[in-house]
PDB file of C-alpha atoms and ligand atoms in Angstrom:
ATOM      1  CA  MET P   1      75.411 110.725  69.227  1.00 85.00           C
ATOM      2  CA  TYR P   2      75.504 110.424  73.018  1.00 94.00           C
ATOM      3  CA  ASN P   3      72.094 111.212  74.845  1.00 96.00           C
ATOM      4  CA  GLU P   4      71.759 113.497  77.903  1.00 97.00           C
ATOM      5  CA  LYS P   5      72.227 111.025  80.387  1.00 96.00           C
ATOM      6  CA  VAL P   6      75.582 109.717  79.012  1.00 96.00           C
ATOM      7  CA  VAL P   7      76.987 113.598  78.624  1.00 97.00           C
ATOM      8  CA  GLU P   8      75.709 114.424  82.046  1.00 97.00           C
ATOM      9  CA  HIS P   9      77.676 111.422  83.266  1.00 97.00           C
ATOM     10  CA  PHE P  10      80.786 111.860  81.399  1.00 96.00           C
ATOM     11  CA  CYS P  11      80.661 115.768  82.400  1.00 97.00           C
ATOM     12  CA  ASN P  12      80.128 114.966  86.190  1.00 97.00           C
ATOM     13  CA  PRO P  13      81.402 111.410  86.380  1.00 98.00           C
ATOM     14  CA  ARG P  14      81.009 109.997  90.167  1.00 98.00           C
ATOM     15  CA  ASN P  15      83.351 108.157  92.320  1.00 98.00           C
ATOM     16  CA  VAL P  16      86.409 108.709  90.402  1.00 97.00           C
ATOM     17  CA  GLY P  17      89.857 108.296  91.795  1.00 97.00           C
ATOM     18  CA  GLU P  18      91.756 105.531  94.121  1.00 96.00           C
ATOM     19  CA  LEU P  19      90.664 103.745  97.029  1.00 96.00           C
ATOM     20  CA  LEU P  20      93.812 103.803  99.165  1.00 92.00           C
ATOM     21  CA  GLU P  21      92.700 100.817 101.819  1.00 93.00           C
ATOM     22  CA  ALA P  22      90.755  98.778  98.860  1.00 97.00           C
ATOM     23  CA  ASP P  23      89.399  95.150  99.800  1.00 97.00           C
ATOM     24  CA  ALA P  24      89.685  94.311  96.241  1.00 97.00           C
ATOM     25  CA  ILE P  25      90.888  95.607  92.758  1.00 97.00           C
ATOM     26  CA  GLY P  26      90.110  94.657  89.247  1.00 97.00           C
ATOM     27  CA  GLU P  27      91.464  95.852  85.909  1.00 95.00           C
ATOM     28  CA  ASN P  28      90.544  95.293  82.714  1.00 93.00           C
ATOM     29  CA  GLY P  29      91.632  96.582  79.291  1.00 92.00           C
ATOM     30  CA  SER P  30      90.018  96.271  75.544  1.00 87.00           C
ATOM     31  CA  PHE P  31      91.618  94.580  72.612  1.00 87.00           C
ATOM     32  CA  LYS P  32      89.367  96.844  70.322  1.00 85.00           C
ATOM     33  CA  CYS P  33      90.437 100.030  71.460  1.00 89.00           C
ATOM     34  CA  GLY P  34      93.622  99.334  74.200  1.00 90.00           C
ATOM     35  CA  ASP P  35      91.848 101.562  76.558  1.00 93.00           C
ATOM     36  CA  THR P  36      92.087 100.594  80.455  1.00 94.00           C
ATOM     37  CA  MET P  37      89.987 100.444  83.337  1.00 94.00           C
ATOM     38  CA  LYS P  38      90.338 100.180  87.419  1.00 96.00           C
ATOM     39  CA  ILE P  39      87.876  99.468  89.768  1.00 97.00           C
ATOM     40  CA  TYR P  40      88.635  99.635  93.739  1.00 98.00           C
ATOM     41  CA  LEU P  41      86.344  98.093  96.013  1.00 98.00           C
ATOM     42  CA  LYS P  42      85.395  98.556  99.979  1.00 98.00           C
ATOM     43  CA  ILE P  43      83.494  95.457 100.824  1.00 98.00           C
ATOM     44  CA  LYS P  44      81.777  94.673 104.351  1.00 97.00           C
ATOM     45  CA  ASP P  45      79.930  91.610 105.249  1.00 97.00           C
ATOM     46  CA  ASP P  46      79.841  90.835 101.807  1.00 96.00           C
ATOM     47  CA  ARG P  47      78.292  94.184 100.718  1.00 98.00           C
ATOM     48  CA  ILE P  48      79.568  96.786  98.238  1.00 98.00           C
ATOM     49  CA  GLU P  49      80.583  99.496 100.831  1.00 98.00           C
ATOM     50  CA  ASP P  50      82.541 102.080  98.692  1.00 98.00           C
ATOM     51  CA  ILE P  51      83.741 101.914  95.061  1.00 98.00           C
ATOM     52  CA  ARG P  52      85.877 104.079  92.620  1.00 98.00           C
ATOM     53  CA  PHE P  53      86.778 103.950  89.368  1.00 98.00           C
ATOM     54  CA  GLN P  54      90.099 105.046  86.988  1.00 97.00           C
ATOM     55  CA  THR P  55      90.103 104.560  83.416  1.00 95.00           C
ATOM     56  CA  TYR P  56      92.112 105.691  80.376  1.00 92.00           C
ATOM     57  CA  GLY P  57      89.081 105.167  78.249  1.00 90.00           C
ATOM     58  CA  CYS P  58      86.704 107.234  76.484  1.00 93.00           C
ATOM     59  CA  GLY P  59      83.212 109.488  77.289  1.00 94.00           C
ATOM     60  CA  ALA P  60      81.322 106.188  76.953  1.00 95.00           C
ATOM     61  CA  ALA P  61      83.450 104.618  79.179  1.00 95.00           C
ATOM     62  CA  ILE P  62      83.805 107.066  81.843  1.00 96.00           C
ATOM     63  CA  ALA P  63      80.117 107.520  81.871  1.00 97.00           C
ATOM     64  CA  SER P  64      79.584 103.761  82.023  1.00 96.00           C
ATOM     65  CA  SER P  65      82.018 103.476  84.724  1.00 96.00           C
ATOM     66  CA  SER P  66      80.128 106.481  86.624  1.00 98.00           C
ATOM     67  CA  MET P  67      76.802 104.724  86.110  1.00 97.00           C
ATOM     68  CA  LEU P  68      77.909 101.426  87.240  1.00 97.00           C
ATOM     69  CA  THR P  69      79.419 102.945  90.408  1.00 98.00           C
ATOM     70  CA  GLU P  70      76.177 104.294  91.182  1.00 98.00           C
ATOM     71  CA  MET P  71      74.537 100.696  90.385  1.00 97.00           C
ATOM     72  CA  VAL P  72      76.531  98.399  92.429  1.00 98.00           C
ATOM     73  CA  LYS P  73      76.843 100.696  95.676  1.00 97.00           C
ATOM     74  CA  GLY P  74      75.518  99.004  98.558  1.00 98.00           C
ATOM     75  CA  LEU P  75      74.782  95.882  96.846  1.00 98.00           C
ATOM     76  CA  THR P  76      76.007  92.410  98.045  1.00 98.00           C
ATOM     77  CA  ILE P  77      78.452  91.089  95.939  1.00 97.00           C
ATOM     78  CA  ASP P  78      76.642  88.444  94.571  1.00 97.00           C
ATOM     79  CA  ASP P  79      73.927  90.692  93.239  1.00 98.00           C
ATOM     80  CA  ALA P  80      76.844  93.150  91.695  1.00 97.00           C
ATOM     81  CA  LEU P  81      78.169  89.953  89.671  1.00 96.00           C
ATOM     82  CA  LYS P  82      74.604  89.857  88.000  1.00 96.00           C
ATOM     83  CA  ILE P  83      75.173  93.402  86.632  1.00 95.00           C
ATOM     84  CA  THR P  84      76.056  93.164  82.987  1.00 94.00           C
ATOM     85  CA  ASN P  85      77.351  95.507  80.684  1.00 91.00           C
ATOM     86  CA  GLN P  86      74.184  95.811  78.824  1.00 93.00           C
ATOM     87  CA  ASP P  87      72.113  96.671  82.473  1.00 95.00           C
ATOM     88  CA  VAL P  88      74.876  99.400  82.402  1.00 95.00           C
ATOM     89  CA  ALA P  89      73.934 100.784  79.051  1.00 94.00           C
ATOM     90  CA  ASP P  90      70.331 100.118  79.694  1.00 95.00           C
ATOM     91  CA  GLN P  91      70.567 102.519  82.441  1.00 96.00           C
ATOM     92  CA  LEU P  92      72.260 105.007  80.399  1.00 96.00           C
ATOM     93  CA  GLY P  93      69.617 105.303  78.026  1.00 96.00           C
ATOM     94  CA  GLY P  94      71.587 103.261  75.589  1.00 95.00           C
ATOM     95  CA  LEU P  95      75.039 103.568  74.045  1.00 94.00           C
ATOM     96  CA  PRO P  96      75.670 104.016  70.124  1.00 92.00           C
ATOM     97  CA  PRO P  97      76.650 100.478  68.588  1.00 90.00           C
ATOM     98  CA  LEU P  98      79.757 101.523  68.111  1.00 89.00           C
ATOM     99  CA  LYS P  99      80.086 102.479  71.530  1.00 90.00           C
ATOM    100  CA  LEU P 100      79.028  99.505  73.234  1.00 86.00           C
ATOM    101  CA  HIS P 101      82.115  97.930  74.005  1.00 87.00           C
ATOM    102  CA  CYS P 102      83.134 100.556  75.987  1.00 90.00           C
ATOM    103  CA  SER P 103      80.691  99.578  78.964  1.00 88.00           C
ATOM    104  CA  ASN P 104      82.382  95.842  79.236  1.00 89.00           C
ATOM    105  CA  LEU P 105      85.633  97.797  80.691  1.00 92.00           C
ATOM    106  CA  ALA P 106      83.926  98.838  83.925  1.00 92.00           C
ATOM    107  CA  ALA P 107      81.268  95.684  84.453  1.00 93.00           C
ATOM    108  CA  ASP P 108      84.228  93.169  83.592  1.00 94.00           C
ATOM    109  CA  ALA P 109      86.615  95.063  85.638  1.00 96.00           C
ATOM    110  CA  LEU P 110      84.256  95.066  88.515  1.00 97.00           C
ATOM    111  CA  HIS P 111      83.607  91.491  87.998  1.00 96.00           C
ATOM    112  CA  ASN P 112      87.455  90.911  88.175  1.00 96.00           C
ATOM    113  CA  ALA P 113      87.732  92.688  91.441  1.00 97.00           C
ATOM    114  CA  ILE P 114      85.217  90.616  93.144  1.00 97.00           C
ATOM    115  CA  GLU P 115      86.891  87.404  91.700  1.00 97.00           C
ATOM    116  CA  ASN P 116      90.258  88.598  93.443  1.00 97.00           C
ATOM    117  CA  PHE P 117      88.026  89.285  96.476  1.00 97.00           C
ATOM    118  CA  ARG P 118      86.897  85.855  96.298  1.00 96.00           C
ATOM    119  CA  ASN P 119      90.633  84.325  95.915  1.00 95.00           C
ATOM    120  CA  GLY P 120      91.439  86.146  99.286  1.00 94.00           C
ATOM    121  CA  LYS P 121      93.859  88.537  97.039  1.00 93.00           C
ATOM    122  CA  VAL P 122      93.189  92.216  96.949  1.00 93.00           C
ATOM    123  CA  HIS P 123      94.979  92.420  93.042  1.00 88.00           C
ATOM    124  CA  GLY P 124      95.069  89.560  90.177  1.00 79.00           C
ATOM    125  CA  GLU P 125      98.085  88.623  89.032  1.00 68.00           C
ATOM    126  CA  SER P 126      98.854  91.536  86.520  1.00 52.00           C
ATOM    127  CA  ALA P 127      98.542  93.887  89.350  1.00 47.00           C
TER     128      ALA P 127
HETATM  129 FE1  LIG J 201      88.184 102.599  74.353  1.00 73.35          FE
HETATM  130 FE2  LIG J 201      85.447 103.264  74.610  1.00 73.35          FE
HETATM  131  S1  LIG J 201      86.941 103.323  72.635  1.00 73.35           S
HETATM  132  S2  LIG J 201      86.744 102.557  75.757  1.00 73.35           S
END
């Protein structure tokens, strides 16, 4: 059901964990499955210097988050905002249709973190 690239990211996820001195933290949850995602960012000169994620999501969510962190590290926050869940799924070589919503978790949590940063906050209201 999953391709090799997805399985590889799921088995060896990149950038997992917490950034203790994060400049911004974004959260997201899926109403579809109840899973949650947290993205931590270190931002310097409007560029993503470091990124970590934590999730209670499924294998597709873990693989998507892992891929997303690799895609956005080093990007400006403007460019990072342009990354969509479909971009992440494409980079993974595709996800099964029933698992496409899982890639929303990471992309939306990233966008939430950047929005918090732009509003001068580390966390959103719910954190
Ligand atoms: Fe919930 Fe995939 S089923 S994130």
